Amino acid sequence: MDFVKFGMIGCGNAATFHAIANKKNPKLKFVAAYDVNAKRVKKFAKRHKLTPYTDLDTFLQSEIDAVHISVPHYLHASLVIAAAKAGKHVLCEKPMANTLAECDQMIATTKEAGVKFMIAENHRFLPAHQCIKDAISQGLIGNVFLVRSYEGAYENPEKIINPDHWMFSYEKGGGGALFDQGVHKFATLNWILGEVESALCWCGKALNSPPNKADDTAMVLLHYKCGAMAEVTVTTASIHPPTNRMELHGTLGTILEDHSWEKPVKIYSGHSAAEVEGEFYSPELEHGPFPKYYTISFWIEDTYFADCILNDTTPEFTPEQAKEAVAVAKLAYLAAKRKTLTTMDDLKKFIETEGEQSIFDGFDEVIQKNYEKLKW
Ligand SMILES: NC(=O)c1ccc[n+]([C@@H]2O[C@H](COP(=O)([O-])OP(=O)(O)OC[C@H]3O[C@@H](n4cnc5c(N)ncnc54)[C@H](O)[C@@H]3O)[C@@H](O)[C@H]2O)c1
């Protein structure tokens, strides 16, 4: 096999990004697309020169080696399982699934089917994040004890306030900004800092969305087993082009990151191995403010997964790690609900006694209605 033939499941925003990013990728080709919306799949297939399907079984029996799944969150588990059972390798968009139980089913089924399975967590493939991970592994900033991080991803408010749109709904979206955007941060921070021990969290709504919709803004404080403290702030209501930021402080230096900068990483290190010692410097990286850094990350991520198929290797970003990012989001929601410091053990006990879904019982009462004092 010279390149991997991919079929796209879902032809919305994310699918469009992936199709454009990989237009000239020698390692993979999108050859087919499936969507329940016949009009949308026809248009998408015409634009990207693919074969359109509206029947899942026929699509899965076509000559594709792998699928890329980008559909509403509540459908991730069933479609990953169907594709794996059809013998297709699976790259599925984040968050892995709406429940930890579904994550377990996805892991078990893909293992049993012997297919490659990776969650498309593009933040694990951003050159800026790889640079930060490498700098910390090299000891350039010593032991990290404090992190502040932010994602502001402006989304069309219509999607958030429309009660029938899946995004940010408890039922289909699996939660709000804390879930949708937070998992990016949790996957990245867990990669750098290891396992989370406990959380505090505050959820708000800057937009006046209906009660079936969750937070559009959230602030989480995490305590990691390594001793580091981290703040994760996410919002979908901020008025600026989408960006991500991190600030990491260690015993030998500091790293600042902002994806809206042309050079997204600044390192200040007292280590002799640093490119420049005792002064901020910005490593040369493949980058550009949004949407460029997204396109770059999708190319790197999809090429990496195609390489795993072509070379029969196991993706370094494992489904277990993706599940852990979902678990941190659940922990934060439970902490917001309990209004107190909540540990991973508390989460485990809550799930065993109350059931995972009941984290959201009465959750609208928990969310601060910031919009009551705002004039948009
Ligand atoms: N990595 C990123 O930064 C990033 C960015 C955007 C979206 N995403 C993720 O991509 C996924 C999709 O988000 P989106 O913004 O593209 O959503 P979207 O609403 O734009 O598109 C979803 C598509 O799925 C189709 N669909 C619905 N039910 C289906 C079914 N049963 N079978 C097949 N197709 C079905 C819809 O018709 C639609 O075309 C989500 O998991 C989201 O979190 C990731």
Coordinates of C-alpha atoms and ligand atoms in Angstrom, one line a residue:
M1 CA 0.0 0.0 0.0
D2 CA 1.6 3.3 -1.1
F3 CA -1.1 5.5 0.6
V4 CA -4.1 5.1 2.8
K5 CA -7.6 5.4 1.3
F6 CA -9.8 7.2 3.8
G7 CA -13.6 7.5 3.9
M8 CA -15.0 10.5 5.7
I9 CA -17.9 9.9 8.1
G10 CA -19.7 13.3 8.6
C11 CA -19.3 16.2 6.1
G12 CA -19.4 19.2 8.4
N13 CA -16.9 21.8 9.6
A14 CA -14.2 19.4 10.8
A15 CA -14.4 17.2 7.7
T16 CA -13.9 20.3 5.5
F17 CA -10.8 21.3 7.5
H18 CA -9.3 17.8 7.1
A19 CA -10.2 17.5 3.4
I20 CA -8.6 20.9 2.6
A21 CA -5.5 20.3 4.9
N22 CA -4.7 17.0 3.2
K23 CA -5.5 17.9 -0.4
K24 CA -1.9 17.1 -1.5
N25 CA -0.9 14.5 1.1
P26 CA 1.1 11.7 -0.6
K27 CA 0.4 9.4 2.4
L28 CA -3.4 9.5 2.3
K29 CA -6.4 10.3 0.1
F30 CA -10.0 10.9 1.0
V31 CA -11.9 8.8 -1.6
A32 CA -15.4 8.4 -0.1
A33 CA -17.8 10.3 2.2
Y34 CA -20.8 9.2 4.1
D35 CA -23.4 11.5 5.8
V36 CA -27.0 11.1 6.8
N37 CA -27.7 14.5 5.1
A38 CA -27.9 13.6 1.4
K39 CA -27.7 17.1 0.2
R40 CA -24.6 17.8 2.3
V41 CA -22.7 14.7 1.3
K42 CA -23.4 15.3 -2.4
K43 CA -22.1 18.8 -2.2
F44 CA -19.1 17.8 -0.1
A45 CA -18.2 14.9 -2.5
K46 CA -18.4 17.1 -5.5
R47 CA -16.2 19.8 -4.0
H48 CA -13.5 17.3 -2.8
K49 CA -13.9 14.8 -5.7
L50 CA -15.1 11.8 -3.5
T51 CA -17.7 9.1 -3.9
P52 CA -20.8 10.0 -1.8
Y53 CA -22.7 7.5 0.3
T54 CA -25.9 7.8 2.4
D55 CA -25.9 4.2 3.4
L56 CA -23.4 3.2 6.1
D57 CA -23.1 -0.5 5.2
T58 CA -22.5 0.2 1.6
F59 CA -19.9 2.9 2.5
L60 CA -18.1 0.5 4.9
Q61 CA -18.0 -2.2 2.2
S62 CA -16.4 0.1 -0.3
E63 CA -12.7 0.1 -1.0
I64 CA -11.5 2.2 1.9
D65 CA -8.8 1.2 4.3
A66 CA -9.7 3.7 7.1
V67 CA -12.4 6.1 8.2
H68 CA -12.2 9.6 9.6
I69 CA -15.1 10.3 11.9
S70 CA -16.3 13.8 12.5
V71 CA -19.9 13.8 13.7
P72 CA -21.7 15.0 16.8
H73 CA -20.2 13.6 20.0
Y74 CA -23.0 11.3 20.9
L75 CA -22.4 9.3 17.7
H76 CA -18.7 8.7 18.1
A77 CA -19.0 5.4 19.9
S78 CA -21.5 3.7 17.7
L79 CA -19.7 4.8 14.4
V80 CA -16.2 3.8 15.7
I81 CA -17.6 0.4 16.7
A82 CA -19.4 -0.1 13.3
A83 CA -16.2 0.9 11.4
A84 CA -14.0 -1.3 13.5
K85 CA -16.3 -4.3 13.0
A86 CA -16.1 -3.7 9.3
G87 CA -12.3 -4.0 9.6
K88 CA -11.5 -0.3 8.9
H89 CA -8.8 1.6 10.8
V90 CA -10.4 4.5 12.7
L91 CA -9.4 8.1 13.3
C92 CA -12.2 9.7 15.3
E93 CA -12.5 13.4 16.3
K94 CA -12.3 14.5 19.9
P95 CA -13.8 14.3 22.5
M96 CA -13.5 10.5 22.4
A97 CA -17.2 10.0 23.6
N98 CA -19.8 11.4 25.9
T99 CA -19.3 8.7 28.6
L100 CA -16.3 6.8 30.0
A101 CA -18.3 3.6 29.5
E102 CA -18.5 4.3 25.8
C103 CA -14.8 5.0 25.7
D104 CA -14.2 1.5 27.2
Q105 CA -16.5 -0.1 24.6
M106 CA -14.6 1.7 21.8
I107 CA -11.2 0.5 23.1
A108 CA -12.4 -3.1 23.5
T109 CA -14.0 -3.3 20.1
T110 CA -11.1 -1.8 18.1
K111 CA -8.6 -4.1 20.0
E112 CA -10.7 -7.1 19.2
A113 CA -11.0 -6.1 15.5
G114 CA -7.2 -5.6 15.3
V115 CA -7.6 -2.2 13.7
K116 CA -5.5 1.0 14.4
F117 CA -7.5 3.5 16.5
M118 CA -6.6 7.0 17.4
I119 CA -8.6 10.0 18.6
A120 CA -7.9 13.0 16.3
E121 CA -6.6 15.2 19.1
N122 CA -4.9 17.8 16.9
H123 CA -3.4 19.6 19.9
R124 CA -1.1 16.6 20.4
F125 CA 0.3 17.2 16.9
L126 CA 0.8 21.0 17.0
P127 CA 4.5 21.8 16.4
A128 CA 4.2 24.5 19.2
H129 CA 3.0 21.8 21.7
Q130 CA 5.7 19.3 20.5
C131 CA 8.3 22.0 21.0
I132 CA 7.0 22.7 24.6
K133 CA 6.9 19.0 25.4
D134 CA 10.5 18.5 24.1
A135 CA 11.8 21.5 26.0
I136 CA 10.4 20.2 29.2
S137 CA 11.7 16.7 28.5
Q138 CA 15.1 18.2 28.0
G139 CA 14.9 19.8 31.4
L140 CA 15.1 23.4 29.9
I141 CA 12.6 24.8 32.5
G142 CA 13.3 22.2 35.2
N143 CA 10.3 20.8 37.2
V144 CA 7.0 22.5 36.2
F145 CA 5.0 23.7 39.2
L146 CA 2.5 26.1 37.7
V147 CA 0.6 26.3 34.4
R148 CA -2.0 28.7 33.1
S149 CA -3.8 27.9 29.9
Y150 CA -6.6 29.3 27.8
E151 CA -8.6 28.5 24.7
G152 CA -10.9 31.1 23.2
A153 CA -12.7 29.6 20.2
Y154 CA -15.4 31.9 18.9
E155 CA -18.4 29.9 17.6
N156 CA -21.5 31.1 15.9
P157 CA -23.8 32.0 18.8
E158 CA -26.7 30.6 16.8
K159 CA -25.4 27.1 17.3
I160 CA -25.1 27.6 21.0
I161 CA -28.5 29.2 21.7
N162 CA -30.5 27.0 19.3
P163 CA -32.0 24.3 21.5
D164 CA -32.1 21.9 18.6
H165 CA -28.5 22.2 17.5
W166 CA -26.3 19.4 19.0
M167 CA -23.4 21.6 20.0
F168 CA -23.1 22.2 23.7
S169 CA -26.3 20.2 24.5
Y170 CA -26.0 17.8 27.4
E171 CA -27.6 15.0 25.5
K172 CA -25.8 15.1 22.1
G173 CA -22.8 17.3 22.8
G174 CA -21.9 15.7 26.2
G175 CA -21.5 19.1 27.8
G176 CA -20.4 22.6 26.9
A177 CA -17.1 24.5 26.3
L178 CA -15.5 22.6 29.2
F179 CA -16.1 19.3 27.4
D180 CA -15.7 20.4 23.7
Q181 CA -12.7 22.7 24.2
G182 CA -11.4 21.5 27.5
V183 CA -10.4 18.0 26.3
H184 CA -7.8 19.7 24.0
K185 CA -6.2 21.2 27.1
F186 CA -6.5 18.2 29.3
A187 CA -4.9 15.9 26.6
T188 CA -2.1 18.4 26.2
L189 CA -1.5 19.0 29.9
N190 CA -1.7 15.3 30.9
W191 CA 1.0 14.6 28.2
I192 CA 3.2 17.2 29.9
L193 CA 2.3 16.8 33.6
G194 CA 1.0 13.2 34.0
E195 CA -2.1 12.3 35.9
V196 CA -4.6 14.7 37.5
E197 CA -5.4 14.2 41.2
S198 CA -8.1 16.8 41.9
A199 CA -10.1 19.7 40.5
L200 CA -12.1 22.8 41.4
C201 CA -14.3 24.2 38.7
W202 CA -16.7 27.1 37.9
C203 CA -19.0 27.1 34.8
G204 CA -20.8 30.1 33.3
K205 CA -22.9 31.2 30.4
A206 CA -22.0 34.4 28.7
L207 CA -24.7 33.7 26.1
N208 CA -28.3 33.3 27.0
S209 CA -28.7 29.6 25.9
P210 CA -31.6 27.4 26.8
P211 CA -31.6 25.0 29.8
N212 CA -30.7 22.0 27.6
K213 CA -27.4 23.7 26.7
A214 CA -24.4 23.6 29.0
D215 CA -21.6 26.1 29.8
D216 CA -20.0 28.3 27.1
T217 CA -17.3 29.5 29.6
A218 CA -15.5 27.6 32.3
M219 CA -12.5 27.9 34.6
V220 CA -10.9 24.8 36.1
L221 CA -8.1 24.5 38.7
L222 CA -6.3 21.2 38.5
H223 CA -3.8 19.6 40.9
Y224 CA -1.5 17.0 39.3
K225 CA 0.0 14.0 41.0
C226 CA 3.5 15.5 40.1
G227 CA 2.6 18.4 42.4
A228 CA 1.9 21.0 39.6
M229 CA -1.1 23.3 39.8
A230 CA -2.8 24.2 36.5
E231 CA -5.5 26.6 35.5
V232 CA -7.6 25.8 32.4
T233 CA -9.9 28.5 31.1
V234 CA -12.1 28.0 28.1
T235 CA -14.7 30.1 26.4
T236 CA -16.6 30.1 23.2
A237 CA -17.9 33.6 23.7
S238 CA -14.7 35.7 23.5
I239 CA -14.5 38.2 20.7
H240 CA -11.2 37.5 18.9
P241 CA -10.1 34.9 16.3
P242 CA -9.7 31.5 17.8
T243 CA -6.4 31.0 19.8
N244 CA -4.7 29.0 22.5
R245 CA -2.3 30.0 25.2
M246 CA -0.2 28.3 27.8
E247 CA 2.2 29.7 30.4
L248 CA 4.4 27.1 32.1
H249 CA 6.6 27.9 35.0
G250 CA 9.4 25.6 36.2
T251 CA 12.3 25.6 38.6
L252 CA 14.7 26.6 35.8
G253 CA 12.6 28.8 33.5
T254 CA 9.4 29.7 31.9
I255 CA 7.6 29.0 28.6
L256 CA 5.0 31.3 27.1
E257 CA 2.8 30.2 24.2
D258 CA 0.2 32.0 22.1
H259 CA -1.1 30.8 18.8
S260 CA -2.0 34.2 17.7
W261 CA 1.7 35.1 17.5
E262 CA 3.7 34.5 14.3
K263 CA 6.3 32.7 16.5
P264 CA 4.0 30.9 19.0
V265 CA 6.6 29.8 21.7
K266 CA 8.9 31.9 23.9
I267 CA 11.4 30.1 26.2
Y268 CA 13.3 31.6 29.1
S269 CA 15.7 29.1 30.4
G270 CA 18.6 29.1 32.9
H271 CA 19.7 25.7 31.5
S272 CA 23.0 25.5 29.6
A273 CA 21.4 23.4 26.9
A274 CA 19.0 26.2 26.0
E275 CA 19.4 27.8 22.5
V276 CA 19.9 31.2 24.4
E277 CA 20.5 31.1 28.1
G278 CA 18.9 33.7 30.4
E279 CA 16.9 35.5 27.7
F280 CA 13.6 34.9 26.0
Y281 CA 14.0 33.3 22.6
S282 CA 11.5 31.9 20.1
P283 CA 12.3 28.6 18.3
E284 CA 11.6 28.5 14.6
L285 CA 8.4 26.4 14.1
E286 CA 5.9 25.6 11.4
H287 CA 3.1 27.9 12.5
G288 CA 0.6 30.6 11.6
P289 CA -2.3 32.2 13.5
F290 CA -5.7 30.6 13.1
P291 CA -6.7 29.0 10.7
K292 CA -3.2 28.1 9.6
Y293 CA -2.1 26.3 12.8
Y294 CA -5.2 24.2 12.6
T295 CA -4.5 23.2 9.0
I296 CA -0.9 22.4 9.9
S297 CA -1.9 20.2 12.9
F298 CA -4.5 18.3 10.8
W299 CA -1.9 17.5 8.1
I300 CA 0.6 16.3 10.8
E301 CA -2.0 14.3 12.7
D302 CA -3.5 12.6 9.7
T303 CA -0.1 11.9 8.1
Y304 CA 1.0 10.4 11.5
F305 CA -2.0 8.1 11.6
A306 CA -1.6 7.1 7.9
D307 CA 2.1 6.2 8.7
C308 CA 0.9 4.0 11.6
I309 CA -1.2 2.1 9.1
L310 CA 1.4 2.0 6.4
N311 CA 4.2 0.9 8.8
D312 CA 2.0 -1.2 11.1
T313 CA 3.0 0.8 14.3
T314 CA 0.8 1.7 17.3
P315 CA -0.2 5.4 17.6
E316 CA 1.7 7.1 20.4
F317 CA -1.5 9.0 21.4
T318 CA -3.5 6.1 22.8
P319 CA -7.3 5.8 23.2
E320 CA -6.6 5.3 26.9
Q321 CA -5.0 8.8 27.0
A322 CA -7.9 10.3 25.1
K323 CA -10.3 8.6 27.6
E324 CA -8.3 10.2 30.4
A325 CA -8.9 13.7 28.9
V326 CA -12.7 12.9 29.0
A327 CA -12.3 11.8 32.6
V328 CA -10.7 15.1 33.6
A329 CA -13.7 17.0 32.0
K330 CA -16.1 14.7 34.0
L331 CA -14.0 15.4 37.1
A332 CA -14.3 19.2 36.5
Y333 CA -18.1 19.0 35.9
L334 CA -18.5 17.0 39.1
A335 CA -16.4 19.6 41.0
A336 CA -18.6 22.4 39.7
K337 CA -21.7 20.5 40.8
R338 CA -20.3 19.8 44.3
K339 CA -18.9 23.3 44.6
T340 CA -15.8 21.8 46.3
L341 CA -12.4 20.2 45.6
T342 CA -13.1 16.9 44.0
T343 CA -10.7 14.0 43.5
M344 CA -10.5 11.3 40.8
D345 CA -11.5 8.9 43.6
D346 CA -14.6 11.0 44.3
L347 CA -15.4 10.8 40.6
K348 CA -15.0 7.0 40.5
K349 CA -17.2 6.6 43.6
F350 CA -19.9 9.0 42.2
I351 CA -20.0 7.0 38.9
E352 CA -20.3 3.7 40.8
T353 CA -23.1 4.9 43.0
E354 CA -25.0 7.5 41.1
G355 CA -24.1 6.7 37.4
E356 CA -22.1 8.8 35.0
Q357 CA -25.1 10.5 33.4
S358 CA -26.3 12.0 36.7
I359 CA -23.4 14.4 36.9
F360 CA -25.6 16.6 34.8
D361 CA -28.8 16.2 36.8
G362 CA -29.9 19.7 37.8
F363 CA -26.7 21.2 36.3
D364 CA -28.4 24.3 34.8
E365 CA -28.8 25.5 38.4
V366 CA -25.0 25.1 38.9
I367 CA -24.1 27.3 35.9
Q368 CA -23.6 31.0 36.7
K369 CA -25.8 33.0 34.3
N370 CA -23.3 35.7 33.4
Y371 CA -25.5 36.9 30.5
E372 CA -28.0 38.5 33.0
K373 CA -25.5 41.3 33.5
L374 CA -24.1 41.5 29.9
K375 CA -25.3 43.6 27.0
W376 CA -24.3 41.9 23.7
Ligands
LIG1 N1 -10.0 19.1 16.3 C1 -10.7 20.3 16.3 O1 -10.2 21.3 16.6 C2 -12.2 20.2 15.9 C3 -12.7 21.4 15.3 C4 -14.1 21.3 14.9 C5 -14.8 20.1 15.2 N2 -14.2 19.1 15.8 C6 -14.9 17.9 16.1 O2 -15.5 17.3 14.9 C7 -16.7 16.6 15.2 C8 -17.8 17.2 14.3 O3 -17.9 18.6 14.5 P1 -18.3 19.6 13.3 O4 -18.1 21.0 13.8 O5 -17.7 19.2 12.1 O6 -19.9 19.3 13.3 P2 -21.0 19.7 12.2 O7 -22.3 19.8 12.8 O8 -20.4 20.8 11.4 O9 -20.9 18.4 11.2 C9 -21.4 17.1 11.6 C10 -21.8 16.3 10.4 O10 -22.2 15.0 10.9 C11 -23.3 14.6 10.1 N3 -24.1 13.6 10.8 C12 -25.0 13.7 11.8 N4 -25.4 12.5 12.1 C13 -24.8 11.6 11.4 C14 -24.8 10.2 11.3 N5 -25.5 9.4 12.1 N6 -24.0 9.6 10.4 C15 -23.2 10.3 9.5 N7 -23.1 11.7 9.6 C16 -23.9 12.3 10.5 C17 -24.1 15.9 9.9 O11 -25.1 15.8 8.9 C18 -23.0 16.9 9.6 O12 -22.7 17.0 8.3 C19 -17.0 16.9 16.7 O13 -16.4 15.8 17.4 C20 -16.2 18.1 17.0 O14 -15.8 18.2 18.4 C21 -12.9 19.1 16.1

